[in-house]
Amino acid sequence: CLPGRPPSIARRPPPPPLSMELARRSMLALCLALAFGGVGAARSGAGMGVRVAARTLMQRSAKERVNLIALSFHAAENALGIPSNVTKEKEAKVVKTLEDQTSHLEATIAQMAELNKKHQSTDETERLKNLVGSMKPADRAMMEKMDKWDKRMNEKTRLGAMDVLSRLKNAIHLVKKGALTGNEEAKERLGKVLAHMTAMAGQDTAKFLH
């Protein structure tokens, strides 16, 4: 992380420390708990084959969601470490760091969007239809519900990451305008952007999805 913090938000309580690895572990635990718990609660009497199919369905995008959420939190934390006053040379380094993270986040968001597109494709729809075709009505309803849950969580994760990305780009724009080198108006606006990111970095990882 970059050292320091803008004076405009210096009096705010700092967000709790959160590394990418901690975020990954937290979200992985959440996804697995939902997957295993959801299968048992939805149909405790289902056969082994149905339970395995349901578990596989609920976990099919878990890794991608965990990575995207962890990357979003990590990017937000690094943005909060922007120093308050720097030289032009240091300003360029700050911009480069933020732009690198923005590019990485954009690429990961694109991967999630592509995954969503794949899951909504005709081939995937037919595959699920064939999978549940021979199941009992209750088991089929459970599988369809889990398919909808997986798609909904993917979309919520993507939208949360898009929010972080938008604020990162705004921060870069303001730094380039001189927020760290004497432009008081840009500095004030940057403080407001980072105040929003403070709240985002300090929230529970599960709430990122809502």
PDB file of C-alpha atoms in Angstrom, residues 51-141:
ATOM      1  CA  ARG A  51     -26.822 -33.788  -3.637  1.00  0.00           C
ATOM      2  CA  VAL A  52     -23.563 -34.039  -5.587  1.00  0.00           C
ATOM      3  CA  ALA A  53     -25.133 -32.343  -8.616  1.00  0.00           C
ATOM      4  CA  ALA A  54     -26.565 -29.573  -6.438  1.00  0.00           C
ATOM      5  CA  ARG A  55     -23.274 -29.011  -4.642  1.00  0.00           C
ATOM      6  CA  THR A  56     -21.407 -28.834  -7.950  1.00  0.00           C
ATOM      7  CA  LEU A  57     -23.913 -26.334  -9.303  1.00  0.00           C
ATOM      8  CA  MET A  58     -23.644 -24.031  -6.291  1.00  0.00           C
ATOM      9  CA  GLN A  59     -19.848 -24.112  -6.342  1.00  0.00           C
ATOM     10  CA  ARG A  60     -19.373 -23.679 -10.096  1.00  0.00           C
ATOM     11  CA  SER A  61     -18.586 -19.935  -9.833  1.00  0.00           C
ATOM     12  CA  ALA A  62     -17.439 -19.746  -6.204  1.00  0.00           C
ATOM     13  CA  LYS A  63     -13.725 -19.357  -6.997  1.00  0.00           C
ATOM     14  CA  GLU A  64     -14.341 -16.528  -9.476  1.00  0.00           C
ATOM     15  CA  ARG A  65     -16.588 -14.676  -7.019  1.00  0.00           C
ATOM     16  CA  VAL A  66     -14.057 -15.014  -4.215  1.00  0.00           C
ATOM     17  CA  ASN A  67     -11.210 -13.725  -6.395  1.00  0.00           C
ATOM     18  CA  LEU A  68     -13.186 -10.748  -7.698  1.00  0.00           C
ATOM     19  CA  ILE A  69     -14.355  -9.689  -4.235  1.00  0.00           C
ATOM     20  CA  ALA A  70     -10.854 -10.077  -2.769  1.00  0.00           C
ATOM     21  CA  LEU A  71      -9.347  -8.041  -5.607  1.00  0.00           C
ATOM     22  CA  SER A  72     -11.976  -5.310  -5.155  1.00  0.00           C
ATOM     23  CA  PHE A  73     -11.274  -5.012  -1.425  1.00  0.00           C
ATOM     24  CA  HIS A  74      -7.524  -4.998  -2.023  1.00  0.00           C
ATOM     25  CA  ALA A  75      -7.829  -2.229  -4.621  1.00  0.00           C
ATOM     26  CA  ALA A  76     -10.001  -0.170  -2.271  1.00  0.00           C
ATOM     27  CA  GLU A  77      -7.501  -0.577   0.574  1.00  0.00           C
ATOM     28  CA  ASN A  78      -4.592   0.522  -1.600  1.00  0.00           C
ATOM     29  CA  ALA A  79      -6.511   3.579  -2.783  1.00  0.00           C
ATOM     30  CA  LEU A  80      -7.026   4.534   0.863  1.00  0.00           C
ATOM     31  CA  GLY A  81      -3.248   4.649   1.266  1.00  0.00           C
ATOM     32  CA  ILE A  82      -2.813   7.545  -1.168  1.00  0.00           C
ATOM     33  CA  PRO A  83      -0.468  10.171   0.396  1.00  0.00           C
ATOM     34  CA  SER A  84      -1.808  13.694   0.929  1.00  0.00           C
ATOM     35  CA  ASN A  85       0.996  15.805  -0.581  1.00  0.00           C
ATOM     36  CA  VAL A  86       3.582  14.607  -3.087  1.00  0.00           C
ATOM     37  CA  THR A  87       6.008  15.772  -5.745  1.00  0.00           C
ATOM     38  CA  LYS A  88       5.151  15.425  -9.431  1.00  0.00           C
ATOM     39  CA  GLU A  89       7.465  12.429  -9.633  1.00  0.00           C
ATOM     40  CA  LYS A  90       5.683  10.720  -6.751  1.00  0.00           C
ATOM     41  CA  GLU A  91       2.316  11.663  -8.237  1.00  0.00           C
ATOM     42  CA  ALA A  92       3.210   9.746 -11.401  1.00  0.00           C
ATOM     43  CA  LYS A  93       4.035   6.665  -9.323  1.00  0.00           C
ATOM     44  CA  VAL A  94       0.714   6.917  -7.471  1.00  0.00           C
ATOM     45  CA  VAL A  95      -1.163   7.143 -10.770  1.00  0.00           C
ATOM     46  CA  LYS A  96       0.765   4.170 -12.190  1.00  0.00           C
ATOM     47  CA  THR A  97      -0.066   2.040  -9.141  1.00  0.00           C
ATOM     48  CA  LEU A  98      -3.763   2.894  -9.304  1.00  0.00           C
ATOM     49  CA  GLU A  99      -3.923   2.383 -13.070  1.00  0.00           C
ATOM     50  CA  ASP A 100      -2.304  -1.047 -12.776  1.00  0.00           C
ATOM     51  CA  GLN A 101      -4.887  -2.100 -10.204  1.00  0.00           C
ATOM     52  CA  THR A 102      -7.680  -0.651 -12.316  1.00  0.00           C
ATOM     53  CA  SER A 103      -6.550  -2.671 -15.344  1.00  0.00           C
ATOM     54  CA  HIS A 104      -6.371  -5.854 -13.280  1.00  0.00           C
ATOM     55  CA  LEU A 105      -9.811  -5.257 -11.808  1.00  0.00           C
ATOM     56  CA  GLU A 106     -11.293  -4.492 -15.240  1.00  0.00           C
ATOM     57  CA  ALA A 107      -9.916  -7.746 -16.643  1.00  0.00           C
ATOM     58  CA  THR A 108     -11.314  -9.766 -13.741  1.00  0.00           C
ATOM     59  CA  ILE A 109     -14.729  -8.103 -14.076  1.00  0.00           C
ATOM     60  CA  ALA A 110     -14.698  -8.977 -17.782  1.00  0.00           C
ATOM     61  CA  GLN A 111     -13.994 -12.605 -16.885  1.00  0.00           C
ATOM     62  CA  MET A 112     -16.970 -12.635 -14.527  1.00  0.00           C
ATOM     63  CA  ALA A 113     -19.181 -11.093 -17.222  1.00  0.00           C
ATOM     64  CA  GLU A 114     -18.044 -13.786 -19.655  1.00  0.00           C
ATOM     65  CA  LEU A 115     -18.814 -16.462 -17.071  1.00  0.00           C
ATOM     66  CA  ASN A 116     -22.302 -15.023 -16.586  1.00  0.00           C
ATOM     67  CA  LYS A 117     -22.803 -15.064 -20.351  1.00  0.00           C
ATOM     68  CA  LYS A 118     -21.715 -18.701 -20.513  1.00  0.00           C
ATOM     69  CA  HIS A 119     -24.106 -19.738 -17.740  1.00  0.00           C
ATOM     70  CA  GLN A 120     -26.990 -18.046 -19.549  1.00  0.00           C
ATOM     71  CA  SER A 121     -26.140 -19.560 -22.931  1.00  0.00           C
ATOM     72  CA  THR A 122     -28.431 -21.954 -24.798  1.00  0.00           C
ATOM     73  CA  ASP A 123     -25.954 -24.808 -24.326  1.00  0.00           C
ATOM     74  CA  GLU A 124     -25.820 -24.315 -20.557  1.00  0.00           C
ATOM     75  CA  THR A 125     -29.596 -24.015 -20.350  1.00  0.00           C
ATOM     76  CA  GLU A 126     -29.993 -27.269 -22.278  1.00  0.00           C
ATOM     77  CA  ARG A 127     -27.362 -28.978 -20.114  1.00  0.00           C
ATOM     78  CA  LEU A 128     -29.229 -28.045 -16.943  1.00  0.00           C
ATOM     79  CA  LYS A 129     -32.534 -29.065 -18.510  1.00  0.00           C
ATOM     80  CA  ASN A 130     -31.146 -32.509 -19.358  1.00  0.00           C
ATOM     81  CA  LEU A 131     -29.589 -32.825 -15.908  1.00  0.00           C
ATOM     82  CA  VAL A 132     -32.844 -32.200 -14.049  1.00  0.00           C
ATOM     83  CA  GLY A 133     -35.139 -33.856 -16.578  1.00  0.00           C
ATOM     84  CA  SER A 134     -35.185 -37.224 -14.835  1.00  0.00           C
ATOM     85  CA  MET A 135     -35.284 -35.851 -11.278  1.00  0.00           C
ATOM     86  CA  LYS A 136     -38.241 -35.813  -8.940  1.00  0.00           C
ATOM     87  CA  PRO A 137     -40.222 -32.531  -9.011  1.00  0.00           C
ATOM     88  CA  ALA A 138     -38.854 -31.410  -5.624  1.00  0.00           C
ATOM     89  CA  ASP A 139     -35.254 -32.156  -6.648  1.00  0.00           C
ATOM     90  CA  ARG A 140     -35.728 -30.409  -9.981  1.00  0.00           C
ATOM     91  CA  ALA A 141     -37.119 -27.319  -8.242  1.00  0.00           C
TER      92      ALA A 141
END
